[in-house]
Amino acid sequence: MTEPRCGFARFLHASTYCLPLVAATTFAQSPTNIFDPAGTPARDIFGLSMLVLSITLVIFLIVAGLLLYALIRFRHRSTDSDREPAQIYGSNQIELSWTVIPILIVVTLFLTTTRVILGTEAIPKPASAMDVTVIGHQFWWEYNYPKLGVVTANELHVPISDPATPTPTYLTMSSADVDHSFWIPRLAGKTDLLPNRINTMWIDPQATGLYLGQCAQYCGTQHAKMLLRVYAQTPQEFAAWIEQQKKPAQQEFPGNPAATEGQSVFMKNACINCHTVKGTVATGRFGPDLTHLASRDTIASGPIQNTPENLRKWVEDPNSMKPGSLMPSMHLDDHDLDVITAYLSQLH
Amino acid sequence: MTTTPVLEAIDETLETQGKPPVNVIYEWLTTVDHKKIGLMYIVYALIFLVVAGFEAILMRIQLAIPNNHFVSPQVFNQLFTMHGTTMVFFMGMPILFGMGNYLVPLMIGARDMAFPRLNAFSFWISAFAGILLYFSYFGASGLYAAGSAPDVGWFAYAPLTSKVFSPGHSTDYWTLAVFLSGVGSIGTALNIVTTIICMRCKGMKMSRMPLLPWLYLVMSGLVFVAVSPLTAAQVMLTLDRYLGAHFFDTQAGGSAILWMHFFWIFGHPEVYVLVLPAFAFANEVIPVFSRKAMFGYPAMVAASVAIGFISLSVWAHHMFTVGMGPAGNTFFVFATMVISVPTGIKIFNWLATIWGGKIIFAVPMMFMVGFLFQFLIAGLTGIMLSAAPFDWQLSASYFVVAHFHYVLVGAIVFSLFGAFYYWYPKVTGKMMSDTLGKWHFWLFLIGFHLTFDFMHVPGLLGMPRRIYTYEAGRGWDTLNFIVGVGAIFQAAGTLVLVYNMIHSYYKGKEAGHDPWDAWTLEWSVPSPPPSYNFAIEPTVNSRRPLWDLKHPEDPDSDYE
């Protein structure tokens, strides 16, 4: 191929090489790429999508090719005669053929799709499955491990499921207020969480790591920052995490008077109406369970790193960090903010 | 066409030129002429197109870079609610009703709509509904507390719309505006159906009617069955909010899914309510600029009617993620996939129409070519979304946003713009500027593809819709920036169109009664048509009466 001369042609020439490269990098870098499945439901969907994409691509190439050919071949030229072209009113055979062939394609596609639907929604739950109850809230996630006696928020920990000993996690989901939707693109498609209704879905991450996602159903002001984090761990790591989470919250803070004072400030304020700290008088259910807050990487359901500075800013005025958050500012003075931060930072 | 002295006298009486302006305004406010009402619909819809387009630009600026603080989340949520509601109810429906109002009586050889005063009522109530929606910016929290527009999304899912989660009056403005626009739509649909059934000219059997009235007939039928449940749902929601009913109030045991069913039983046929007129315009423009008869007229009619019926049984493909279970999901997968068959027939018949023709790439045809390619892609992404498991990934993601904007902008708006350039000479008697038309086309085409091609990808990379911001590092940044640039190109193209329409009205070339050498009845009357349309009621023998006149040696009627 010879190098094109003019600037625009050279630009086009370069883009034909650059575009796939740019596309490949974009896809490779995204932690929420649906084409990079890491669990069975997502992998089944990936297989189906490749089939659907190839069928539609072939149809596109054929039809667009014919259209383009017709538009070029039959365009009016200045040398043409003034006569109108031959008038053709239709042809039963041709029209029948482009009715029957699409029907055959539709039937093929329908049967394949049905197989994937049944494979995800209608297979029996294995005995080794783990149960988690997920409740959607404006604007955070509540996770309950009913058989293990653990309640946590915003960061879901699950064991990996290797094909030899499958341990899928079954999520039983509902909503405490409005509609939400649970979507971790690399693990499975989304399922809605609706009030007055229980939905189920399952995930089985097959490699350890952090899987990201976020709420996919518009749920009010802060829909955008209702992020999802799933930590897939080895069975040993997961067991250790469960052991830690089962313990009640730390009550004594020897050598840390700030934390001790912070604890009493916390217990004397309205914090306890909304938050639970296991083993204390704080038993509120409206906000996230804080028993092991310090063991989490993030606060506010994902968007903010869990550092003492951020925690302090958050308690001071949640709406400055996440406008629309339903946690009010308690108008604490600087001293109270300092000690509460010291206390919360100790809740491992 | 000859005119009798009596009709000339009527003509003079009805002539508005040279009268004092106050009389002209009075004339428009009180008119029952289908053409004037049609034009008012179009002008009103174009104003809302600019408003809702402006809202879209603000959203794209906000999303162009990650962690942007251009608008607050509250304002962003109002923007996408108002953008969607406006585009569907106060731009899409009115502009298509306006085109139908203008064209249907002319194309079937009638002097007006069946119920001219109902027609005026329908227009004014729809116009009032649009104004009411925007008045919420000032009135929803008391007259002087501005900035409380609806923020529950154009789909207004329960229970976010209940008093608990949406206090204040903004949602009530939304409910009332949509309700009133529904009343107007049902009135117009009734009018169009009656006009088409009862007022066709002599010789125009249903099987000889041009495709445009055919498609408006199917569209109006869909409006009845689709808009009525929506209207009922608005009443139920209002009862929930004000009289303590519990249809959708989940805090008291109501059902969130009930609202979804009501909404999508309207919402899906609505897509076809909007797209059938777009097919109608393509059906008129493509043959004329290919210089060929429409290929497979009976199949085109059958496909349109089939689309109308099937579209009523696909609504729950918007609900693949709500947990309907495998039986419900597979039914709606099948119904949705089947609709691609009649749609495919249409595309192939358009292809066969241009095949062997003598294609003239005037501006209307350029827009129709854009329509054909973009509608093809929209249909194919539609098939992808119909495969429920794939939809579990893609629903409520930016892929869906890209898909339906391909339908609504790539197909409907392109076809509509083509129709503007095609019928403008009939409406005003002036040709639109060709140069400006080409500027409009290319700006809009480039903008459209920059925006909506690139919008598919963030969806595949996990970007949900209706989020006001996002963090960097998800691979969404560059794509959203390109999308934002495209939106600005589209806005520029639309402004060129508006300028062209105004400029050509005063400075355009005289059009004459048949500038495109076309074949249907509206081109047999002067441009602009007199208020009684036809001096003598026409008689037709075929689907293309003017072709028969121009080609007496080879009339259409021999082939039907």
PDB file of C-alpha atoms in Angstrom, chain A residues 31-119:
ATOM      1  CA  PRO A  31     -12.760  -2.930  35.500  1.00  0.00           C
ATOM      2  CA  THR A  32     -16.431  -3.180  34.553  1.00  0.00           C
ATOM      3  CA  ASN A  33     -16.096  -4.538  31.012  1.00  0.00           C
ATOM      4  CA  ILE A  34     -18.944  -6.979  30.254  1.00  0.00           C
ATOM      5  CA  PHE A  35     -16.725  -8.745  27.718  1.00  0.00           C
ATOM      6  CA  ASP A  36     -14.230  -9.766  30.421  1.00  0.00           C
ATOM      7  CA  PRO A  37     -16.334 -12.256  32.413  1.00  0.00           C
ATOM      8  CA  ALA A  38     -15.024 -13.763  35.666  1.00  0.00           C
ATOM      9  CA  GLY A  39     -18.005 -15.894  36.703  1.00  0.00           C
ATOM     10  CA  THR A  40     -20.433 -18.392  35.168  1.00  0.00           C
ATOM     11  CA  PRO A  41     -23.516 -16.208  34.540  1.00  0.00           C
ATOM     12  CA  ALA A  42     -21.390 -13.466  32.980  1.00  0.00           C
ATOM     13  CA  ARG A  43     -19.513 -16.063  30.900  1.00  0.00           C
ATOM     14  CA  ASP A  44     -22.755 -17.627  29.604  1.00  0.00           C
ATOM     15  CA  ILE A  45     -24.014 -14.173  28.669  1.00  0.00           C
ATOM     16  CA  PHE A  46     -20.677 -13.441  26.978  1.00  0.00           C
ATOM     17  CA  GLY A  47     -21.067 -16.600  24.850  1.00  0.00           C
ATOM     18  CA  LEU A  48     -24.594 -15.610  23.833  1.00  0.00           C
ATOM     19  CA  SER A  49     -23.560 -12.034  23.099  1.00  0.00           C
ATOM     20  CA  MET A  50     -20.790 -13.206  20.774  1.00  0.00           C
ATOM     21  CA  LEU A  51     -23.352 -15.251  18.830  1.00  0.00           C
ATOM     22  CA  VAL A  52     -25.817 -12.349  18.682  1.00  0.00           C
ATOM     23  CA  LEU A  53     -23.061  -9.924  17.713  1.00  0.00           C
ATOM     24  CA  SER A  54     -21.823 -12.142  14.882  1.00  0.00           C
ATOM     25  CA  ILE A  55     -25.307 -12.714  13.483  1.00  0.00           C
ATOM     26  CA  THR A  56     -26.163  -9.012  13.574  1.00  0.00           C
ATOM     27  CA  LEU A  57     -22.758  -8.077  12.148  1.00  0.00           C
ATOM     28  CA  VAL A  58     -23.270 -10.407   9.166  1.00  0.00           C
ATOM     29  CA  ILE A  59     -26.772  -9.022   8.580  1.00  0.00           C
ATOM     30  CA  PHE A  60     -25.384  -5.485   8.803  1.00  0.00           C
ATOM     31  CA  LEU A  61     -22.588  -6.157   6.322  1.00  0.00           C
ATOM     32  CA  ILE A  62     -24.959  -7.752   3.797  1.00  0.00           C
ATOM     33  CA  VAL A  63     -27.777  -5.190   4.018  1.00  0.00           C
ATOM     34  CA  ALA A  64     -25.543  -2.114   4.325  1.00  0.00           C
ATOM     35  CA  GLY A  65     -23.404  -3.449   1.476  1.00  0.00           C
ATOM     36  CA  LEU A  66     -26.423  -3.894  -0.784  1.00  0.00           C
ATOM     37  CA  LEU A  67     -27.735  -0.437   0.147  1.00  0.00           C
ATOM     38  CA  LEU A  68     -24.390   1.196  -0.522  1.00  0.00           C
ATOM     39  CA  TYR A  69     -24.044  -0.637  -3.835  1.00  0.00           C
ATOM     40  CA  ALA A  70     -27.551   0.386  -4.906  1.00  0.00           C
ATOM     41  CA  LEU A  71     -27.011   4.025  -3.924  1.00  0.00           C
ATOM     42  CA  ILE A  72     -23.799   4.247  -5.961  1.00  0.00           C
ATOM     43  CA  ARG A  73     -24.798   2.059  -8.884  1.00  0.00           C
ATOM     44  CA  PHE A  74     -28.237   3.608  -9.433  1.00  0.00           C
ATOM     45  CA  ARG A  75     -27.488   7.262  -8.720  1.00  0.00           C
ATOM     46  CA  HIS A  76     -28.685   9.771 -11.274  1.00  0.00           C
ATOM     47  CA  ARG A  77     -25.907  10.819 -13.641  1.00  0.00           C
ATOM     48  CA  SER A  78     -25.975  13.934 -15.810  1.00  0.00           C
ATOM     49  CA  THR A  79     -25.483  11.741 -18.880  1.00  0.00           C
ATOM     50  CA  ASP A  80     -28.640   9.724 -18.154  1.00  0.00           C
ATOM     51  CA  SER A  81     -31.610  10.053 -20.451  1.00  0.00           C
ATOM     52  CA  ASP A  82     -34.739  11.821 -19.213  1.00  0.00           C
ATOM     53  CA  ARG A  83     -36.773   8.606 -19.284  1.00  0.00           C
ATOM     54  CA  GLU A  84     -38.102   7.327 -15.980  1.00  0.00           C
ATOM     55  CA  PRO A  85     -36.594   3.974 -14.946  1.00  0.00           C
ATOM     56  CA  ALA A  86     -38.626   0.793 -15.314  1.00  0.00           C
ATOM     57  CA  GLN A  87     -41.427   0.712 -12.719  1.00  0.00           C
ATOM     58  CA  ILE A  88     -41.408  -2.481 -10.666  1.00  0.00           C
ATOM     59  CA  TYR A  89     -44.311  -2.950  -8.307  1.00  0.00           C
ATOM     60  CA  GLY A  90     -43.210  -5.992  -6.347  1.00  0.00           C
ATOM     61  CA  SER A  91     -42.381  -9.668  -6.524  1.00  0.00           C
ATOM     62  CA  ASN A  92     -43.990 -12.327  -4.370  1.00  0.00           C
ATOM     63  CA  GLN A  93     -41.057 -14.756  -4.546  1.00  0.00           C
ATOM     64  CA  ILE A  94     -38.487 -12.170  -3.492  1.00  0.00           C
ATOM     65  CA  GLU A  95     -40.656 -10.785  -0.706  1.00  0.00           C
ATOM     66  CA  LEU A  96     -41.424 -14.278   0.554  1.00  0.00           C
ATOM     67  CA  SER A  97     -37.711 -15.061   0.708  1.00  0.00           C
ATOM     68  CA  TRP A  98     -36.956 -12.028   2.860  1.00  0.00           C
ATOM     69  CA  THR A  99     -39.768 -13.006   5.168  1.00  0.00           C
ATOM     70  CA  VAL A 100     -38.848 -16.663   5.578  1.00  0.00           C
ATOM     71  CA  ILE A 101     -35.072 -16.274   6.035  1.00  0.00           C
ATOM     72  CA  PRO A 102     -35.434 -13.750   8.908  1.00  0.00           C
ATOM     73  CA  ILE A 103     -37.970 -16.072  10.569  1.00  0.00           C
ATOM     74  CA  LEU A 104     -35.394 -18.883  10.504  1.00  0.00           C
ATOM     75  CA  ILE A 105     -32.751 -16.582  12.028  1.00  0.00           C
ATOM     76  CA  VAL A 106     -35.208 -15.484  14.720  1.00  0.00           C
ATOM     77  CA  VAL A 107     -36.052 -19.067  15.655  1.00  0.00           C
ATOM     78  CA  THR A 108     -32.356 -19.993  15.964  1.00  0.00           C
ATOM     79  CA  LEU A 109     -31.638 -16.969  18.075  1.00  0.00           C
ATOM     80  CA  PHE A 110     -34.709 -17.542  20.239  1.00  0.00           C
ATOM     81  CA  LEU A 111     -33.790 -21.147  21.037  1.00  0.00           C
ATOM     82  CA  THR A 112     -30.210 -20.222  21.953  1.00  0.00           C
ATOM     83  CA  THR A 113     -31.434 -17.370  24.129  1.00  0.00           C
ATOM     84  CA  THR A 114     -33.930 -19.597  25.908  1.00  0.00           C
ATOM     85  CA  ARG A 115     -31.178 -22.069  26.729  1.00  0.00           C
ATOM     86  CA  VAL A 116     -29.132 -19.361  28.452  1.00  0.00           C
ATOM     87  CA  ILE A 117     -32.204 -18.046  30.313  1.00  0.00           C
ATOM     88  CA  LEU A 118     -32.989 -21.500  31.665  1.00  0.00           C
ATOM     89  CA  GLY A 119     -29.308 -22.164  32.423  1.00  0.00           C
TER      90      GLY A 119
END
